[in-house]
């Protein structure tokens, strides 16, 4: 029996790659697409959800009916690259042509074309028709490292004690700026120094400097693991909750050799940051948590984090937890709607 998918929980690999590559100020994306549907939405999402200045490093090839029905999109790509060069938008930038669903439907693949007409420009096949957003982000990060063959050893780049990378923060990720701020604070408190926030605060040309770090931290469960594995250094996962965050600080300090500083930081946190949480949790209103039920609908990272904080640490009753569907029995959007109708928790975090 084939399950009919009526509603998708995630966007495609194209959006994942675009929101990731657009973070680099020295990259210009050419999306092989009709005008509007892919570039305007792509720029609007970060503009409105991430509060960034207008994302100006994305240009569509403006596919027309002729390209889709008869010509293919090679001519449109060539025309777009020429226009970018004339306007100076590609000067000093790495140009990357990214496929979209319409181009993939007509079989457009531009590696050979670009090798002939613009050897410095690279083509990224986003697998927009079959790959979801988070797998697309993960594959794209690994593709960058492999495609440009960043050789840290050849550049004399060696790992330095105390340096830490944060891998994953990028456009279109929920709560990314504030979560990143807190993660940086924890790293410094544990005795480390942030080397690179990749790609959110990095230049594409500086990618080889990822090899300077002695520890990598994964911001998200969903993506970044492929790149972290290629870097070959110890990897920690971003923490949620009082207990896991305390353990994270200690684990990081052990890798950095800064245990004494980390313990001092933990003691200070208990007197400051955690004081308000402790008052609510152990105060007279603390009984509220055990009598209140909630549901969680979020990406895997936040489903994991919220379910631990609310359920394990604060003691709330969790009616359901729905993360990104990975297995056939994981709830999709339709199942989530049915759970909301059946359980009706007092709060839904999603």
Tab-separated table of C-alpha atoms in Angstrom:
chain	number	residue	atom	x	y	z
A	1	UNK	CA	0.000	0.000	0.000
A	2	UNK	CA	1.436	3.379	-1.078
A	3	UNK	CA	0.974	6.285	1.318
A	4	UNK	CA	-0.271	9.417	-0.409
A	5	UNK	CA	1.674	12.476	0.739
A	6	UNK	CA	-0.803	15.345	0.820
A	7	UNK	CA	1.255	17.905	2.702
A	8	UNK	CA	5.026	18.253	3.013
A	9	UNK	CA	6.640	19.169	6.340
A	10	UNK	CA	9.847	20.490	4.782
A	11	UNK	CA	10.923	22.543	1.789
A	12	UNK	CA	13.306	21.179	-0.843
A	13	UNK	CA	17.063	20.784	-1.173
A	14	UNK	CA	17.147	23.923	-3.322
A	15	UNK	CA	15.998	26.123	-0.452
A	16	UNK	CA	18.398	24.475	1.960
A	17	UNK	CA	21.360	25.085	-0.341
A	18	UNK	CA	20.299	28.649	-1.163
A	19	UNK	CA	19.772	29.735	2.446
A	20	UNK	CA	23.164	28.255	3.292
A	21	UNK	CA	25.217	29.589	0.356
A	22	UNK	CA	23.666	33.056	0.579
A	23	UNK	CA	25.254	33.559	4.011
A	24	UNK	CA	28.654	34.007	2.375
A	25	UNK	CA	29.193	37.663	1.394
A	26	UNK	CA	31.706	36.564	-1.254
A	27	UNK	CA	29.320	34.153	-3.028
A	28	UNK	CA	26.758	34.980	-5.703
A	29	UNK	CA	24.043	32.419	-6.400
A	30	UNK	CA	22.587	31.984	-9.864
A	31	UNK	CA	19.357	30.037	-9.410
A	32	UNK	CA	18.424	28.278	-12.647
A	33	UNK	CA	14.764	29.239	-12.430
A	34	UNK	CA	11.909	31.385	-13.719
A	35	UNK	CA	11.815	34.906	-12.332
A	36	UNK	CA	10.129	35.484	-8.983
A	37	UNK	CA	9.168	32.051	-7.703
A	38	UNK	CA	12.645	31.124	-6.503
A	39	UNK	CA	14.684	34.304	-6.072
A	40	UNK	CA	12.052	36.638	-4.567
A	41	UNK	CA	10.836	34.068	-2.047
A	42	UNK	CA	14.457	33.190	-1.320
A	43	UNK	CA	15.325	36.763	-0.445
A	44	UNK	CA	12.057	37.466	1.394
A	45	UNK	CA	12.351	34.606	3.895
A	46	UNK	CA	15.656	35.756	5.444
A	47	UNK	CA	14.652	39.428	5.168
A	48	UNK	CA	11.521	38.881	7.248
A	49	UNK	CA	12.438	35.935	9.494
A	50	UNK	CA	16.138	36.605	10.157
A	51	UNK	CA	15.945	40.431	10.144
A	52	UNK	CA	18.967	40.755	7.873
A	53	UNK	CA	19.618	43.510	5.325
A	54	UNK	CA	18.201	42.658	1.907
A	55	UNK	CA	19.863	39.540	0.497
A	56	UNK	CA	21.268	40.805	-2.797
A	57	UNK	CA	23.501	37.895	-3.816
A	58	UNK	CA	20.909	35.794	-5.687
A	59	UNK	CA	19.965	36.136	-9.371
A	60	UNK	CA	17.568	33.968	-11.418
A	61	UNK	CA	18.330	32.825	-14.965
A	62	UNK	CA	14.767	33.920	-15.850
A	63	UNK	CA	13.710	30.719	-17.576
A	64	UNK	CA	10.990	31.292	-20.161
A	65	UNK	CA	8.625	28.922	-21.891
A	66	UNK	CA	11.153	28.448	-24.713
A	67	UNK	CA	13.816	27.141	-22.313
A	68	UNK	CA	11.423	24.765	-20.601
A	69	UNK	CA	9.803	23.372	-23.735
A	70	UNK	CA	12.550	23.449	-26.382
A	71	UNK	CA	15.921	25.041	-25.691
A	72	UNK	CA	16.998	23.864	-22.233
A	73	UNK	CA	18.416	26.318	-19.720
A	74	UNK	CA	22.059	26.460	-20.848
A	75	UNK	CA	21.550	29.631	-22.871
A	76	UNK	CA	19.779	31.309	-19.976
A	77	UNK	CA	22.675	30.459	-17.640
A	78	UNK	CA	25.186	31.859	-20.116
A	79	UNK	CA	23.125	35.046	-20.565
A	80	UNK	CA	22.812	35.526	-16.790
A	81	UNK	CA	26.538	35.103	-16.163
A	82	UNK	CA	27.272	37.659	-18.870
A	83	UNK	CA	24.844	40.163	-17.319
A	84	UNK	CA	26.345	39.675	-13.852
A	85	UNK	CA	29.811	40.351	-15.210
A	86	UNK	CA	28.656	43.469	-17.077
A	87	UNK	CA	27.028	44.852	-13.921
A	88	UNK	CA	30.033	43.988	-11.752
A	89	UNK	CA	27.977	41.781	-9.423
A	90	UNK	CA	30.247	38.772	-9.828
A	91	UNK	CA	33.513	40.623	-9.357
A	92	UNK	CA	35.516	39.206	-6.457
A	93	UNK	CA	32.859	36.584	-5.741
A	94	UNK	CA	32.562	32.845	-6.173
A	95	UNK	CA	29.599	32.318	-8.499
A	96	UNK	CA	27.608	29.101	-7.958
A	97	UNK	CA	24.788	28.008	-10.268
A	98	UNK	CA	22.132	26.113	-8.294
A	99	UNK	CA	19.506	23.919	-9.946
A	100	UNK	CA	15.798	24.264	-9.177
A	101	UNK	CA	12.832	21.978	-9.746
A	102	UNK	CA	11.838	23.464	-13.163
A	103	UNK	CA	15.398	23.120	-14.508
A	104	UNK	CA	15.749	19.598	-13.128
A	105	UNK	CA	12.459	18.601	-14.736
A	106	UNK	CA	13.916	19.321	-18.176
A	107	UNK	CA	17.219	17.623	-17.346
A	108	UNK	CA	19.453	20.707	-17.096
A	109	UNK	CA	22.917	19.950	-15.708
A	110	UNK	CA	25.561	22.602	-16.288
A	111	UNK	CA	28.915	21.232	-15.115
A	112	UNK	CA	30.267	20.630	-18.646
A	113	UNK	CA	28.872	23.930	-19.933
A	114	UNK	CA	30.487	25.923	-17.120
A	115	UNK	CA	33.810	24.147	-17.597
A	116	UNK	CA	33.781	25.462	-21.185
A	117	UNK	CA	32.434	28.991	-20.828
A	118	UNK	CA	33.254	29.966	-17.220
A	119	UNK	CA	35.762	27.597	-15.583
A	120	UNK	CA	35.678	29.432	-12.251
A	121	UNK	CA	31.908	29.060	-11.854
A	122	UNK	CA	30.610	25.871	-10.187
A	123	UNK	CA	27.328	24.029	-10.573
A	124	UNK	CA	25.446	22.588	-7.609
A	125	UNK	CA	22.742	20.012	-8.316
A	126	UNK	CA	20.275	20.680	-5.505
A	127	UNK	CA	18.137	17.564	-6.112
A	128	UNK	CA	15.175	19.831	-5.531
A	129	UNK	CA	12.713	17.184	-6.699
A	130	UNK	CA	13.799	14.423	-4.322
A	131	UNK	CA	15.764	15.918	-1.412
A	132	UNK	CA	14.283	17.830	1.525
A	133	UNK	CA	15.728	21.015	2.943
A	134	UNK	CA	17.788	19.735	5.863
A	135	UNK	CA	19.444	16.905	3.949
A	136	UNK	CA	20.160	19.514	1.272
A	137	UNK	CA	21.915	21.783	3.747
A	138	UNK	CA	24.014	18.898	5.045
A	139	UNK	CA	25.043	17.719	1.574
A	140	UNK	CA	25.837	21.262	0.453
A	141	UNK	CA	28.249	21.843	3.355
A	142	UNK	CA	30.067	18.621	2.531
A	143	UNK	CA	30.049	19.478	-1.181
A	144	UNK	CA	31.776	22.812	-0.542
A	145	UNK	CA	34.639	21.124	1.316
A	146	UNK	CA	35.060	18.423	-1.353
A	147	UNK	CA	34.443	20.498	-4.498
A	148	UNK	CA	37.097	23.083	-3.701
A	149	UNK	CA	39.370	20.493	-2.057
A	150	UNK	CA	40.344	22.790	0.767
A	151	UNK	CA	43.760	21.501	1.780
A	152	UNK	CA	44.545	22.996	5.157
A	153	UNK	CA	47.892	21.213	5.404
A	154	UNK	CA	49.040	22.655	2.065
A	155	UNK	CA	48.221	26.136	3.351
A	156	UNK	CA	50.081	25.541	6.588
A	157	UNK	CA	46.885	25.582	8.644
A	158	UNK	CA	47.054	23.491	11.817
A	159	UNK	CA	44.644	22.979	14.681
A	160	UNK	CA	45.207	25.404	17.557
A	161	UNK	CA	44.296	24.556	21.166
A	162	UNK	CA	41.288	26.411	22.473
A	163	UNK	CA	39.687	27.246	19.110
A	164	UNK	CA	36.109	26.083	18.497
A	165	UNK	CA	33.959	26.063	15.333
A	166	UNK	CA	30.174	26.389	15.374
A	167	UNK	CA	28.758	24.594	12.344
A	168	UNK	CA	25.255	25.108	11.021
A	169	UNK	CA	23.905	28.627	11.739
A	170	UNK	CA	22.453	29.874	8.448
A	171	UNK	CA	19.477	31.719	7.023
A	172	UNK	CA	15.992	30.363	7.605
A	173	UNK	CA	16.813	28.466	10.824
A	174	UNK	CA	14.474	29.082	13.754
A	175	UNK	CA	15.822	31.400	16.473
A	176	UNK	CA	19.320	31.168	15.022
A	177	UNK	CA	20.726	34.596	16.045
A	178	UNK	CA	19.777	34.340	19.729
A	179	UNK	CA	20.706	30.656	20.023
A	180	UNK	CA	24.061	31.448	18.427
A	181	UNK	CA	24.650	34.283	20.891
A	182	UNK	CA	24.050	31.937	23.821
A	183	UNK	CA	26.248	29.183	22.375
A	184	UNK	CA	29.111	31.646	21.934
A	185	UNK	CA	28.687	32.706	25.566
A	186	UNK	CA	28.901	29.088	26.737
A	187	UNK	CA	32.048	28.459	24.692
A	188	UNK	CA	33.800	31.478	26.182
A	189	UNK	CA	32.606	30.549	29.673
A	190	UNK	CA	34.029	27.043	29.267
A	191	UNK	CA	37.408	28.528	28.368
A	192	UNK	CA	37.273	28.338	24.572
A	193	UNK	CA	37.565	30.864	21.751
A	194	UNK	CA	35.191	30.884	18.773
A	195	UNK	CA	37.155	30.259	15.582
A	196	UNK	CA	34.443	30.279	12.878
A	197	UNK	CA	30.639	30.422	12.810
A	198	UNK	CA	30.062	28.587	9.557
A	199	UNK	CA	28.491	29.739	7.323
A	200	UNK	CA	26.510	32.484	9.134
A	201	UNK	CA	29.481	34.739	9.959
A	202	UNK	CA	32.132	33.419	7.564
A	203	UNK	CA	33.582	34.212	4.171
A	204	UNK	CA	33.618	31.450	1.601
A	205	UNK	CA	37.301	32.139	0.844
A	206	UNK	CA	38.185	31.470	4.496
A	207	UNK	CA	36.662	27.971	4.574
A	208	UNK	CA	40.042	26.255	4.968
A	209	UNK	CA	40.390	28.016	8.341
A	210	UNK	CA	37.828	25.582	9.742
A	211	UNK	CA	40.823	23.304	10.211
A	212	UNK	CA	42.263	25.686	12.848
A	213	UNK	CA	39.722	24.586	15.450
A	214	UNK	CA	40.400	21.717	17.824
A	215	UNK	CA	36.662	21.144	18.522
A	216	UNK	CA	33.538	21.465	16.368
A	217	UNK	CA	30.074	22.145	17.764
A	218	UNK	CA	26.982	21.077	15.851
A	219	UNK	CA	24.282	23.721	16.183
A	220	UNK	CA	21.550	21.469	14.772
A	221	UNK	CA	20.674	17.787	14.777
A	222	UNK	CA	19.414	18.034	11.196
A	223	UNK	CA	22.553	19.024	9.287
A	224	UNK	CA	26.258	19.752	9.469
A	225	UNK	CA	27.423	16.273	10.454
A	226	UNK	CA	28.938	15.504	7.047
A	227	UNK	CA	31.233	18.538	7.189
A	228	UNK	CA	32.115	17.924	10.849
A	229	UNK	CA	33.139	14.365	10.005
A	230	UNK	CA	35.339	15.570	7.144
A	231	UNK	CA	37.116	17.986	9.500
A	232	UNK	CA	38.144	15.052	11.687
A	233	UNK	CA	38.020	16.785	15.086
A	234	UNK	CA	35.918	16.025	18.205
A	235	UNK	CA	32.285	17.047	17.796
A	236	UNK	CA	29.788	18.175	20.458
A	237	UNK	CA	26.059	18.755	20.023
A	238	UNK	CA	24.447	22.024	21.124
A	239	UNK	CA	22.711	21.548	24.504
A	240	UNK	CA	19.192	22.259	25.755
A	241	UNK	CA	18.247	22.433	29.425
A	242	UNK	CA	20.066	22.950	32.714
A	243	UNK	CA	21.536	19.470	33.064
A	244	UNK	CA	22.670	18.961	29.443
A	245	UNK	CA	24.117	22.488	29.273
A	246	UNK	CA	26.143	21.924	32.451
A	247	UNK	CA	27.445	18.652	30.996
A	248	UNK	CA	28.195	20.362	27.672
A	249	UNK	CA	30.362	22.977	29.413
A	250	UNK	CA	32.261	20.239	31.234
A	251	UNK	CA	32.686	18.099	28.105
A	252	UNK	CA	33.992	21.063	26.115
A	253	UNK	CA	36.345	22.072	28.920
A	254	UNK	CA	37.735	18.532	29.077
A	255	UNK	CA	38.544	18.660	25.351
A	256	UNK	CA	40.117	22.107	25.737
A	257	UNK	CA	41.922	21.439	29.019
A	258	UNK	CA	40.111	24.290	30.782
A	259	UNK	CA	38.234	22.392	33.506
A	260	UNK	CA	39.007	24.851	36.300
A	261	UNK	CA	37.692	27.843	34.345
A	262	UNK	CA	34.569	25.908	33.330
A	263	UNK	CA	33.704	24.989	36.915
A	264	UNK	CA	34.045	28.631	37.949
A	265	UNK	CA	31.718	29.594	35.115
A	266	UNK	CA	29.139	26.994	36.195
A	267	UNK	CA	29.217	28.302	39.765
A	268	UNK	CA	28.661	31.842	38.518
A	269	UNK	CA	25.795	30.728	36.247
A	270	UNK	CA	23.979	29.185	39.203
A	271	UNK	CA	24.102	32.520	40.992
A	272	UNK	CA	23.006	34.575	37.959
A	273	UNK	CA	21.438	33.066	34.813
A	274	UNK	CA	19.767	30.125	36.564
A	275	UNK	CA	18.446	32.076	39.551
A	276	UNK	CA	15.242	33.119	37.795
A	277	UNK	CA	14.554	29.613	36.498
A	278	UNK	CA	15.186	28.140	39.923
A	279	UNK	CA	12.726	30.585	41.560
A	280	UNK	CA	9.966	29.631	39.127
A	281	UNK	CA	10.713	25.923	39.268
A	282	UNK	CA	10.985	25.618	43.052
A	283	UNK	CA	8.706	28.480	44.070
A	284	UNK	CA	5.066	28.162	45.191
A	285	UNK	CA	3.924	28.224	41.573
A	286	UNK	CA	6.069	25.174	40.769
A	287	UNK	CA	3.087	22.826	41.094
A	288	UNK	CA	1.693	24.388	37.911
A	289	UNK	CA	4.116	22.461	35.694
A	290	UNK	CA	3.038	19.021	36.857
A	291	UNK	CA	-0.629	19.833	36.290
A	292	UNK	CA	-0.262	21.368	32.832
A	293	UNK	CA	-0.043	19.494	29.518
A	294	UNK	CA	1.629	20.568	26.286
A	295	UNK	CA	2.339	19.432	22.759
A	296	UNK	CA	5.496	20.062	20.729
A	297	UNK	CA	5.732	20.376	16.940
A	298	UNK	CA	9.179	21.448	15.775
A	299	UNK	CA	12.326	20.487	13.924
A	300	UNK	CA	14.293	17.615	15.433
A	301	UNK	CA	16.678	19.946	17.278
A	302	UNK	CA	13.928	21.834	19.074
A	303	UNK	CA	11.664	18.819	19.538
A	304	UNK	CA	14.564	17.193	21.412
A	305	UNK	CA	15.377	20.317	23.393
A	306	UNK	CA	11.853	21.394	24.319
A	307	UNK	CA	10.745	17.883	25.277
A	308	UNK	CA	13.683	17.600	27.695
A	309	UNK	CA	13.309	21.060	29.242
A	310	UNK	CA	9.531	21.011	29.549
A	311	UNK	CA	9.004	17.314	30.223
A	312	UNK	CA	12.094	16.120	32.085
A	313	UNK	CA	13.280	19.238	33.893
A	314	UNK	CA	10.075	21.217	34.517
A	315	UNK	CA	7.779	18.193	34.749
A	316	UNK	CA	5.073	19.193	32.275
A	317	UNK	CA	2.890	16.453	30.793
A	318	UNK	CA	3.689	16.075	27.092
A	319	UNK	CA	0.711	14.897	25.062
A	320	UNK	CA	2.792	14.488	21.910
A	321	UNK	CA	6.163	15.419	20.413
A	322	UNK	CA	6.392	15.672	16.628
A	323	UNK	CA	9.751	16.369	14.990
A	324	UNK	CA	10.899	16.240	11.402
A	325	UNK	CA	9.517	12.994	9.903
A	326	UNK	CA	12.360	10.559	9.322
A	327	UNK	CA	10.753	7.127	9.667
A	328	UNK	CA	7.480	5.887	8.132
A	329	UNK	CA	5.701	5.956	11.506
A	330	UNK	CA	6.806	9.521	12.392
A	331	UNK	CA	3.823	11.920	12.350
A	332	UNK	CA	3.536	14.110	9.274
A	333	UNK	CA	1.488	17.315	9.066
A	334	UNK	CA	-1.795	15.447	8.622
A	335	UNK	CA	-1.078	13.272	11.668
A	336	UNK	CA	-0.168	16.362	13.700
A	337	UNK	CA	-3.537	17.924	12.882
A	338	UNK	CA	-5.284	14.760	13.973
A	339	UNK	CA	-3.327	14.724	17.258
A	340	UNK	CA	-4.276	18.340	17.911
A	341	UNK	CA	-7.934	17.482	17.442
A	342	UNK	CA	-7.734	14.367	19.612
A	343	UNK	CA	-5.517	15.576	22.497
A	344	UNK	CA	-5.998	19.359	22.610
A	345	UNK	CA	-3.183	20.251	25.055
A	346	UNK	CA	-3.289	23.544	26.932
A	347	UNK	CA	-0.133	24.750	25.175
A	348	UNK	CA	1.419	23.867	21.820
A	349	UNK	CA	5.038	24.829	21.311
A	350	UNK	CA	5.768	24.835	17.581
